[in-house]
Coordinates of C-alpha atoms (C1' of nucleotides) in Angstrom, one line a residue:
Chain Q
X1 CA 0.0 0.0 0.0
X2 CA 1.6 3.2 -1.1
X3 CA -1.0 5.8 -0.1
X4 CA 1.5 8.5 -0.4
X5 CA 1.3 8.4 -4.1
X6 CA -2.3 9.6 -4.0
X7 CA -2.2 11.8 -0.8
X8 CA -0.5 15.2 -0.9
X9 CA 0.6 16.4 2.5
X10 CA 1.2 20.0 3.3
X11 CA 3.3 21.1 6.3
X12 CA 4.0 24.4 8.0
X13 CA 7.7 25.0 7.3
X14 CA 9.2 27.4 9.9
X15 CA 11.9 28.3 7.4
X16 CA 9.4 30.0 5.1
X17 CA 6.6 30.5 7.6
X18 CA 4.2 29.0 5.2
X19 CA 2.4 25.8 4.5
X20 CA 4.2 24.0 1.8
X21 CA 3.6 20.8 -0.2
X22 CA 5.8 18.1 1.3
X23 CA 8.1 16.5 -1.2
X24 CA 10.7 14.1 0.2
X25 CA 14.2 14.1 -1.3
X26 CA 13.9 10.5 -2.3
X27 CA 10.4 9.4 -3.3
X28 CA 8.9 7.0 -0.8
X29 CA 11.5 7.7 1.9
X30 CA 11.6 10.3 4.7
X31 CA 14.5 11.3 7.0
X32 CA 13.2 12.9 10.2
X33 CA 15.2 14.2 13.1
X34 CA 13.6 15.4 16.3
X35 CA 15.6 17.0 19.2
X36 CA 15.2 14.7 22.2
X37 CA 15.3 15.3 25.9
X38 CA 18.1 16.2 28.2
X39 CA 18.1 13.4 30.7
X40 CA 18.9 15.2 33.9
X41 CA 15.4 15.1 35.3
X42 CA 12.0 13.5 34.7
X43 CA 10.2 14.4 31.5
X44 CA 7.3 16.7 32.2
X45 CA 4.0 16.9 30.4
X46 CA 5.1 19.7 28.2
X47 CA 8.0 17.7 26.8
X48 CA 5.6 14.9 26.1
X49 CA 3.4 17.1 24.0
X50 CA 6.2 17.8 21.6
X51 CA 7.3 14.2 21.3
X52 CA 3.6 13.2 20.9
X53 CA 3.2 15.6 18.0
X54 CA 6.1 14.1 16.2
X55 CA 5.0 10.6 17.2
X56 CA 1.7 11.4 15.4
X57 CA 3.5 12.8 12.4
X58 CA 5.7 9.7 12.3
X59 CA 2.7 7.5 12.5
X60 CA 0.8 9.3 9.7
X61 CA 3.8 9.1 7.3
X62 CA 4.2 5.4 8.1
X63 CA 0.5 4.9 7.5
X64 CA 0.8 6.5 4.1
X65 CA 3.4 3.9 3.3
X66 CA 6.6 6.0 3.5
X67 CA 9.7 4.4 4.7
X68 CA 10.7 6.7 7.6
X69 CA 13.9 6.9 9.4
X70 CA 13.0 8.7 12.6
X71 CA 16.0 9.8 14.6
X72 CA 15.5 11.2 18.1
X73 CA 18.5 11.8 20.2
X74 CA 19.2 11.6 23.9
X75 CA 21.2 14.5 25.3
X76 CA 23.4 13.0 27.9
X77 CA 26.4 15.2 27.7
X78 CA 24.6 18.1 29.1
X79 CA 24.2 21.6 27.8
X80 CA 25.9 24.4 29.5
X81 CA 24.2 25.9 32.5
X82 CA 25.1 29.4 31.5
X83 CA 28.1 31.5 30.5
X84 CA 28.9 32.6 34.0
X85 CA 29.4 29.3 35.8
X86 CA 32.6 28.2 34.2
X87 CA 31.0 25.8 31.9
X88 CA 29.8 23.2 34.4
X89 CA 27.2 21.2 32.6
X90 CA 23.8 20.1 33.9
X91 CA 24.5 16.4 34.1
X92 CA 27.6 16.9 36.2
X93 CA 25.9 19.4 38.4
X94 CA 23.1 17.1 39.3
X95 CA 25.5 14.2 39.8
X96 CA 27.4 16.1 42.4
X97 CA 24.2 17.2 44.1
X98 CA 23.2 13.6 44.5
X99 CA 26.6 12.1 45.0
X100 CA 26.3 9.7 42.1
X101 CA 27.9 9.2 38.7
X102 CA 26.8 11.4 35.8
X103 CA 26.0 8.2 33.7
X104 CA 23.8 7.0 36.6
X105 CA 21.7 10.2 36.4
X106 CA 21.6 9.7 32.6
X107 CA 20.5 6.1 33.0
X108 CA 17.8 6.8 35.6
X109 CA 16.1 9.6 33.6
X110 CA 16.5 7.8 30.3
X111 CA 14.6 4.9 31.8
X112 CA 12.0 7.3 33.1
X113 CA 11.7 8.8 29.7
X114 CA 11.1 5.5 27.9
X115 CA 8.6 4.3 30.5
X116 CA 6.6 7.5 30.3
X117 CA 6.5 7.5 26.5
X118 CA 5.5 3.9 26.5
X119 CA 2.6 4.7 28.7
X120 CA 1.5 7.3 26.2
X121 CA 1.8 4.6 23.5
X122 CA 4.6 6.3 21.6
X123 CA 6.3 4.4 18.7
X124 CA 10.0 4.1 19.3
X125 CA 12.2 6.0 16.9
X126 CA 14.3 4.2 14.3
X127 CA 17.5 5.3 15.9
X128 CA 17.9 6.9 19.3
X129 CA 21.5 8.1 19.4
X130 CA 23.3 9.7 22.5
X131 CA 25.5 12.6 22.5
X132 CA 28.2 10.8 24.5
X133 CA 28.3 8.2 21.9
X134 CA 29.2 10.7 19.2
X135 CA 32.0 12.7 20.6
X136 CA 34.4 11.7 17.8
X137 CA 31.9 12.8 15.2
X138 CA 31.5 16.1 17.0
X139 CA 35.2 16.7 17.1
X140 CA 35.5 16.0 13.4
X141 CA 32.9 18.6 12.6
X142 CA 34.7 21.2 14.8
X143 CA 38.0 20.4 13.0
X144 CA 36.1 21.0 9.8
X145 CA 34.5 24.2 10.8
X146 CA 37.9 25.5 12.1
X147 CA 39.6 24.5 8.8
X148 CA 37.0 26.5 6.9
X149 CA 37.6 29.6 9.0
X150 CA 34.2 29.8 10.8
X151 CA 35.5 29.0 14.2
X152 CA 38.4 30.0 16.5
X153 CA 40.2 28.6 19.5
X154 CA 40.7 30.3 22.8
X155 CA 42.3 28.7 25.8
X156 CA 41.2 25.2 24.9
X157 CA 37.7 26.2 23.9
X158 CA 36.4 26.6 20.4
X159 CA 33.8 29.1 19.4
X160 CA 31.7 29.5 16.3
X161 CA 32.3 32.9 14.6
X162 CA 28.8 34.1 13.9
X163 CA 29.8 37.4 12.5
X164 CA 32.2 35.8 10.0
X165 CA 29.5 33.3 9.1
X166 CA 27.0 36.0 8.5
X167 CA 29.2 37.6 5.9
X168 CA 28.6 34.7 3.5
X169 CA 25.5 33.1 5.0
X170 CA 22.3 34.3 6.7
X171 CA 22.4 33.8 10.4
X172 CA 18.9 34.2 11.8
X173 CA 16.9 33.1 8.8
X174 CA 14.9 30.5 10.7
X175 CA 13.9 32.6 13.7
X176 CA 13.4 35.8 11.6
X177 CA 16.3 37.7 13.3
X178 CA 18.9 39.9 11.9
X179 CA 22.4 39.8 13.3
X180 CA 22.7 43.6 13.3
X181 CA 19.6 43.9 15.5
X182 CA 21.0 41.2 17.9
X183 CA 24.2 43.1 18.2
X184 CA 22.4 46.4 18.7
X185 CA 20.4 44.9 21.5
X186 CA 23.2 43.1 23.4
X187 CA 23.7 44.1 26.9
X188 CA 27.2 45.4 27.6
X189 CA 28.5 42.9 30.0
X190 CA 30.6 39.7 30.1
X191 CA 33.9 41.5 30.1
X192 CA 36.0 38.5 30.8
X193 CA 34.3 36.5 28.0
X194 CA 36.5 34.6 25.7
X195 CA 34.1 35.1 22.8
X196 CA 34.8 37.7 20.2
X197 CA 31.1 38.5 20.0
X198 CA 28.3 37.7 22.4
X199 CA 26.5 36.0 19.5
X200 CA 29.2 33.4 19.1
X201 CA 28.5 30.0 20.6
X202 CA 30.7 27.2 21.9
X203 CA 31.6 24.2 19.8
X204 CA 33.9 22.9 22.4
X205 CA 34.4 23.9 26.0
X206 CA 37.6 23.3 28.0
X207 CA 36.8 21.2 31.1
X208 CA 37.9 22.6 34.5
X209 CA 39.8 20.2 36.7
X210 CA 36.7 19.4 38.8
X211 CA 34.5 18.7 35.8
X212 CA 33.6 15.0 35.7
X213 CA 32.3 14.6 32.1
X214 CA 35.3 15.2 29.9
X215 CA 36.9 13.9 26.7
X216 CA 40.3 14.4 25.1
X217 CA 40.4 16.5 22.0
X218 CA 43.0 18.4 19.9
X219 CA 42.3 21.4 22.1
X220 CA 42.7 19.6 25.4
X221 CA 40.2 17.9 27.7
X222 CA 36.8 19.2 27.4
X223 CA 33.2 18.5 26.3
X224 CA 31.2 19.5 23.2
X225 CA 29.1 22.6 23.1
X226 CA 25.3 23.2 23.2
X227 CA 24.2 22.6 19.6
X228 CA 26.8 20.4 18.1
X229 CA 25.5 16.9 18.9
X230 CA 22.3 17.4 16.8
X231 CA 24.3 18.4 13.8
X232 CA 26.7 15.5 14.3
X233 CA 23.9 12.9 14.7
X234 CA 21.5 14.2 12.1
X235 CA 24.3 14.3 9.5
X236 CA 25.6 10.9 10.4
X237 CA 22.3 9.1 10.2
X238 CA 20.3 11.2 7.7
X239 CA 22.8 12.9 5.5
X240 CA 24.0 16.4 4.9
X241 CA 20.6 17.5 3.8
X242 CA 17.5 15.6 5.0
X243 CA 13.7 16.1 4.9
X244 CA 12.4 17.1 8.3
X245 CA 13.8 18.5 11.4
X246 CA 11.4 18.9 14.3
X247 CA 11.5 20.1 17.9
X248 CA 9.8 22.4 20.4
X249 CA 9.1 26.0 19.5
X250 CA 11.6 27.1 22.2
X251 CA 14.4 25.4 20.4
X252 CA 14.0 27.6 17.3
X253 CA 16.4 30.1 18.7
X254 CA 19.2 29.7 19.3
X255 CA 19.5 25.9 19.1
X256 CA 18.1 25.3 15.6
X257 CA 19.6 28.5 14.3
X258 CA 23.0 27.3 15.4
X259 CA 22.5 23.9 13.9
X260 CA 21.9 25.5 10.5
X261 CA 25.0 27.6 10.9
X262 CA 27.2 24.6 11.9
X263 CA 25.9 22.5 9.0
X264 CA 26.2 25.3 6.5
X265 CA 29.7 26.2 7.7
X266 CA 30.9 22.6 7.2
X267 CA 28.9 21.4 4.3
X268 CA 28.0 24.6 2.4
X269 CA 24.5 23.5 2.1
X270 CA 21.2 23.9 4.0
X271 CA 20.8 20.8 6.2
X272 CA 17.0 20.6 6.4
X273 CA 14.2 21.1 3.8
X274 CA 11.3 21.4 6.3
X275 CA 11.6 22.7 9.8
X276 CA 8.6 21.8 11.9
X277 CA 8.0 23.3 15.4
X278 CA 5.6 22.0 17.9
X279 CA 4.0 24.6 20.2
X280 CA 4.1 24.8 23.9
X281 CA 1.8 23.3 26.5
X282 CA 0.9 25.8 29.1
X283 CA -0.3 25.4 32.7
X284 CA -2.1 28.2 34.3
X285 CA -1.5 30.2 31.1
X286 CA 2.2 29.9 31.4
X287 CA 4.7 27.7 29.6
X288 CA 5.6 24.5 31.4
X289 CA 9.2 24.7 32.4
X290 CA 11.6 22.8 34.5
X291 CA 13.5 25.8 35.6
X292 CA 10.4 27.7 36.8
X293 CA 8.8 24.8 38.5
X294 CA 5.5 25.5 36.6
X295 CA 5.1 21.9 35.5
X296 CA 3.3 18.6 36.0
X297 CA 4.7 15.2 35.6
X298 CA 2.8 12.5 33.7
X299 CA 2.9 10.2 36.7
X300 CA 1.2 12.9 38.8
X301 CA -1.7 13.0 36.2
X302 CA -2.1 9.3 36.0
X303 CA -2.1 8.9 39.7
X304 CA -4.1 12.0 40.5
X305 CA -1.5 13.0 43.0
X306 CA -1.4 16.7 42.4
X307 CA -3.0 19.9 43.5
X308 CA -4.3 21.0 40.2
X309 CA -6.7 18.4 39.0
X310 CA -9.8 16.9 40.5
X311 CA -9.1 13.4 39.6
X312 CA -6.6 11.1 37.8
X313 CA -6.6 10.9 34.0
X314 CA -5.4 8.0 32.0
X315 CA -2.6 8.3 29.4
X316 CA -5.0 7.6 26.6
X317 CA -7.3 10.5 27.7
X318 CA -4.3 12.9 28.0
X319 CA -3.2 11.8 24.6
X320 CA -6.7 12.4 23.2
X321 CA -6.8 15.8 24.9
X322 CA -3.5 16.9 23.3
X323 CA -4.5 15.7 19.8
X324 CA -7.7 17.7 20.0
X325 CA -5.5 20.8 19.5
X326 CA -3.4 21.5 16.5
X327 CA 0.3 20.9 17.2
X328 CA 1.3 24.4 16.1
X329 CA -1.1 26.0 18.6
X330 CA -0.4 26.7 22.3
X331 CA -2.5 24.4 24.3
X332 CA -3.5 25.2 27.9
X333 CA -4.0 22.4 30.4
X334 CA -6.9 22.5 32.9
X335 CA -9.1 20.3 34.8
X336 CA -12.2 21.3 32.9
X337 CA -10.6 20.7 29.5
X338 CA -9.4 17.3 30.6
X339 CA -12.7 16.4 32.0
X340 CA -14.4 17.3 28.7
X341 CA -11.9 15.3 26.7
X342 CA -12.4 12.3 29.0
X343 CA -16.1 12.3 28.3
X344 CA -15.5 12.6 24.5
X345 CA -13.0 9.9 24.6
X346 CA -15.4 7.6 26.3
X347 CA -18.1 8.3 23.8
X348 CA -15.6 7.6 21.0
X349 CA -14.6 4.3 22.5
X350 CA -18.1 3.3 23.2
X351 CA -19.0 3.8 19.5
X352 CA -16.0 1.7 18.6
X353 CA -17.4 -1.1 20.6
X354 CA -20.9 -0.6 19.1
X355 CA -19.5 -0.7 15.6
X356 CA -18.4 -4.3 16.0
X357 CA -21.9 -5.5 16.7
X358 CA -23.6 -3.4 14.1
X359 CA -26.0 -5.4 11.9
X360 CA -25.3 -4.7 8.2
X361 CA -28.4 -4.6 5.9
X362 CA -28.3 -2.4 2.9
X363 CA -26.7 0.7 1.6
X364 CA -27.4 3.6 4.0
X365 CA -27.2 7.4 4.0
X366 CA -23.8 7.7 5.4
X367 CA -21.3 8.1 2.6
X368 CA -18.2 6.3 3.9
X369 CA -16.0 7.0 0.9
X370 CA -16.6 10.7 1.2
X371 CA -16.0 10.6 4.9
X372 CA -12.8 8.6 4.6
X373 CA -11.6 11.2 2.1
X374 CA -12.3 13.9 4.5
X375 CA -10.2 12.1 7.2
X376 CA -7.3 12.1 4.8
X377 CA -7.8 15.7 3.8
X378 CA -7.7 16.8 7.4
X379 CA -4.4 14.9 8.0
X380 CA -2.9 16.1 4.8
X381 CA -3.5 19.6 5.9
X382 CA -0.5 20.0 8.2
X383 CA -1.7 17.0 10.4
X384 CA -4.9 18.6 11.5
X385 CA -5.8 16.2 14.2
X386 CA -8.6 18.3 15.6
X387 CA -10.4 18.2 12.3
X388 CA -9.8 14.5 12.0
X389 CA -11.3 14.0 15.4
X390 CA -14.4 16.0 14.4
X391 CA -14.8 13.6 11.5
X392 CA -14.5 10.7 13.9
X393 CA -17.3 12.1 15.9
X394 CA -19.3 12.4 12.7
X395 CA -18.9 8.6 12.3
X396 CA -19.8 8.1 16.0
X397 CA -23.2 9.8 15.4
X398 CA -23.9 7.5 12.4
X399 CA -22.8 4.4 14.3
X400 CA -25.2 5.2 17.1
X401 CA -28.0 5.9 14.6
X402 CA -27.5 2.6 12.8
X403 CA -27.4 0.9 16.2
X404 CA -30.9 2.3 16.9
X405 CA -32.1 1.2 13.5
X406 CA -32.6 4.8 12.5
X407 CA -30.0 4.4 9.6
X408 CA -28.7 1.5 7.6
X409 CA -25.3 0.3 6.5
X410 CA -24.2 -2.2 3.9
X411 CA -21.8 -5.0 4.7
X412 CA -19.0 -3.5 2.5
X413 CA -19.5 0.0 4.0
X414 CA -19.3 -1.4 7.4
X415 CA -16.0 -3.1 6.7
X416 CA -14.6 0.1 5.2
X417 CA -15.8 2.1 8.2
X418 CA -14.2 -0.3 10.7
X419 CA -11.0 -0.4 8.8
X420 CA -10.8 3.4 8.4
X421 CA -11.8 4.2 12.0
X422 CA -9.3 1.7 13.3
X423 CA -6.5 3.0 11.2
X424 CA -7.0 6.6 12.2
X425 CA -7.7 6.0 15.9
X426 CA -5.2 3.3 16.7
X427 CA -2.5 3.6 14.0
X428 CA -2.4 7.3 13.3
X429 CA -3.6 9.0 16.5
X430 CA -2.2 6.1 18.6
X431 CA -5.1 6.3 20.9
X432 CA -5.6 3.1 23.0
X433 CA -8.9 1.7 24.1
X434 CA -8.3 1.5 27.7
X435 CA -11.7 0.2 28.9
X436 CA -11.4 -2.7 26.4
X437 CA -8.0 -3.5 27.9
X438 CA -9.2 -3.6 31.4
X439 CA -12.6 -5.1 31.2
X440 CA -14.1 -8.1 29.3
X441 CA -11.4 -10.7 29.9
X442 CA -11.9 -10.9 33.7
X443 CA -14.7 -12.2 35.8
X444 CA -16.0 -8.7 36.4
X445 CA -18.1 -8.7 33.3
X446 CA -19.7 -12.0 34.2
X447 CA -20.7 -10.6 37.5
X448 CA -22.2 -7.5 35.9
X449 CA -24.1 -9.7 33.4
X450 CA -25.6 -11.5 36.3
X451 CA -26.7 -8.3 38.0
X452 CA -28.3 -7.2 34.7
X453 CA -30.3 -10.3 34.6
X454 CA -31.5 -9.9 38.2
X455 CA -32.4 -6.3 37.5
X456 CA -34.4 -7.2 34.4
X457 CA -36.4 -9.8 36.3
X458 CA -37.1 -7.3 39.0
X459 CA -38.3 -4.8 36.4
X460 CA -40.5 -7.4 34.8
X461 CA -42.0 -8.0 38.2
X462 CA -42.3 -4.2 38.7
X463 CA -40.0 -4.4 41.7
X464 CA -38.4 -1.1 40.9
X465 CA -37.0 -0.7 44.4
X466 CA -34.7 -3.6 43.7
X467 CA -33.9 -2.7 40.1
X468 CA -33.0 0.8 41.0
X469 CA -30.9 -0.3 43.8
X470 CA -28.8 -2.5 41.5
X471 CA -28.5 0.3 39.0
X472 CA -27.6 2.9 41.5
X473 CA -25.2 0.8 43.5
X474 CA -23.4 -0.1 40.2
X475 CA -23.1 3.5 39.1
X476 CA -21.6 4.3 42.5
X477 CA -18.9 1.7 41.7
X478 CA -18.3 3.3 38.3
X479 CA -20.3 0.8 36.3
X480 CA -22.9 2.3 34.1
X481 CA -25.9 0.3 32.7
X482 CA -27.3 1.3 29.3
X483 CA -30.8 0.2 28.4
X484 CA -31.2 -0.1 24.7
X485 CA -33.6 -1.7 22.2
X486 CA -31.5 -4.8 22.0
X487 CA -31.1 -5.2 25.8
X488 CA -28.8 -3.8 28.5
X489 CA -25.1 -3.2 28.1
X490 CA -22.7 -1.6 30.5
X491 CA -19.5 0.3 30.6
X492 CA -16.8 0.6 33.2
X493 CA -15.3 3.9 33.9
Chain D
rG1 C1' 14.0 47.3 24.7
rG2 C1' 14.2 43.9 20.0
rC3 C1' 11.7 39.8 17.3
rA4 C1' 7.5 36.7 16.9
rU5 C1' 2.7 34.6 18.0
rC6 C1' -2.1 34.8 19.8
rG7 C1' -6.9 37.1 21.5
rU8 C1' -13.3 32.7 18.7
rG9 C1' -20.1 31.5 21.9
rG10 C1' -20.4 29.0 29.5
rC11 C1' -15.5 26.0 29.0
rC12 C1' -11.9 23.6 25.5
rG13 C1' -10.7 24.1 20.6
rA14 C1' -10.8 24.2 14.6
rG15 C1' -11.4 27.4 10.6
rU16 C1' -10.4 31.5 7.4
rG17 C1' -12.9 36.8 2.4
rG18 C1' -19.6 34.8 1.5
rC19 C1' -22.1 28.2 2.4
rU20 C1' -21.3 29.7 10.6
rA21 C1' -15.7 22.1 12.7
rG22 C1' -16.0 19.2 16.7
rG23 C1' -15.9 17.9 22.1
rC24 C1' -17.8 19.2 26.9
rA25 C1' -21.6 21.9 29.7
rC26 C1' -26.8 23.9 29.5
rA27 C1' -32.1 23.8 27.8
rG28 C1' -36.3 21.3 25.1
rC29 C1' -38.0 16.9 22.8
rU30 C1' -37.8 11.4 21.5
rC31 C1' -36.9 6.9 24.2
rU32 C1' -37.6 5.0 29.5
rG33 C1' -41.6 2.4 35.0
rC34 C1' -38.3 6.8 36.5
rA35 C1' -33.5 7.6 35.0
rA36 C1' -28.9 7.0 32.5
rA37 C1' -27.1 6.0 27.6
rA38 C1' -28.3 7.3 22.6
rG39 C1' -30.7 10.4 18.9
rC40 C1' -33.0 15.1 17.4
rU41 C1' -33.4 20.5 18.1
rU42 C1' -31.9 25.4 19.8
rG43 C1' -27.3 28.8 20.9
rU44 C1' -25.8 33.6 14.7
rA45 C1' -19.2 33.7 19.0
rC46 C1' -15.0 35.6 16.7
rA47 C1' -10.7 41.6 22.0
rG48 C1' -11.8 47.1 20.7
rC49 C1' -11.7 51.0 17.0
rG50 C1' -11.0 52.5 12.0
rG51 C1' -10.1 51.1 6.7
rU52 C1' -10.2 47.8 1.9
rU53 C1' -14.6 45.1 -0.2
rC54 C1' -20.9 44.0 -3.1
rG55 C1' -19.6 41.3 1.5
rA56 C1' -14.6 40.2 7.0
rA57 C1' -14.2 36.7 12.5
rU58 C1' -11.0 35.9 8.1
rC59 C1' -7.1 41.2 4.4
rC60 C1' -4.7 46.2 6.2
rG61 C1' -3.7 49.9 10.1
rC62 C1' -4.0 51.4 15.1
rU63 C1' -5.2 50.5 20.4
rC64 C1' -5.6 47.2 24.4
rG65 C1' -4.5 42.4 26.6
rA66 C1' -1.8 37.7 26.8
rU67 C1' 2.2 34.5 25.7
rG68 C1' 6.9 32.9 23.6
rC69 C1' 12.1 33.7 22.3
rC70 C1' 16.2 37.1 22.9
rU71 C1' 20.1 32.6 28.9
rC72 C1' 19.6 25.8 29.7
rC73 C1' 14.6 24.5 28.3
rA74 C1' 10.0 20.3 24.2

RNA sequence: GGCAUCGUGGCCGAGUGGCUAGGCACAGCUCUGCAAAAGCUUGUACAGCGGUUCGAAUCCGCUCGAUGCCUCCA
């Protein structure tokens, strides 16, 4: 199945600021790089949103039949804390704080990262390279940039010469900045700085004697700079120019801008055709952030152990909630919004169950082909999952009508509907049916069936006190009975 | 201060020059022993002020407000 031959996908390219038709370099193949996490603390929900956006994009491309190589790195060498603290990196700082090895910190939070993403039903990337595993590649790139005259060495550190680069290239084209403006707005400080200009950034930093994470290099012992690892790993696994580079909006400047500069300095060509940026998840109207403490961990949502939400929410509900907003829009998390999503999610899953038992008769009024095309149209338009979901609810409405014999469906239409709805919900959106996973297989459903029988006989005998007691006690336990034309069913919340 | 984005009905959230996504909540109706579930119906919202246009929430300008980046951050 090579759906991509008939489906034209348009994406918002940050480089042009416009929606563009997506054309891969090699037909049928896609190279996609996404900036992964820095593993010095637990991933928070905001991080998850970005990775979820690209998980969805990865899933859709795969669904269309593309062969996708999806590379998402693990930053375990640590970015610099700031210019003032003598280049101590984050991993090392945390390690000292907790009196353990840096790689132990990395291991702990890498495991947490993977566990969390698994709960959200993320597909693993094709390659998940680490920064520490690519020190040699990074050193090679630095040598190359030095040789080409776009970097300079000072006291065992190497800096990228932004001003020099800007003479022949355009520094700031991704984020819409002009170097002259940036220089004009620079605060006059950092007197002891080794850099020629404040805009210059480190490719290699000399390690102070107490610095734990260090590697030998032509410039002495040290560690790689902020932005180099992504250039090294994306080039190694995807080539000098590849299709898609993704990441959070907050990485646009300076991180991605620097990646472009590094790659152009060493290869003389633009590294990426389509830059995609996922927008922020906010909490109380403010960006979630590790440094400010305005954040929520996934585990706190799943357990309900937090001060912000009235109840726990499952990973599938949170995923559904996030996909109800477009990935380029800011999304604000609140209890009301999650509550609404949870109900919508349940209704969707309920309909999915009803679909299986639908009796096919003859051609009905629901045009499945047209509906299916609309689903693709929504996804082709810059992965518009909110619109896709609105179409899914359109189908829900028809499923329920058919169930109540108010509409008909033919056998072939039913099969197409089932196939399509499963593909979009499970394969593309990656939403799991949690109630189906928990219920059914155990003894609970048998017990509920028994109670339904008892209640029905009570109702026949007009013993409503008993029948209502059964119904009300069950609802108190989170089991809802649903009286329909074909008998009584139930759902477990 | 510089650069950018956003401001949609009770809440969340799409859309984008005319045909008013969707979810949740609310109300009425159908169904029901009563409910719930499900279905149907109703809500004419696009920060404010000007302008362009036959026509703007959608384009342009200004004002106000919010957010993001400019320092590690998804």
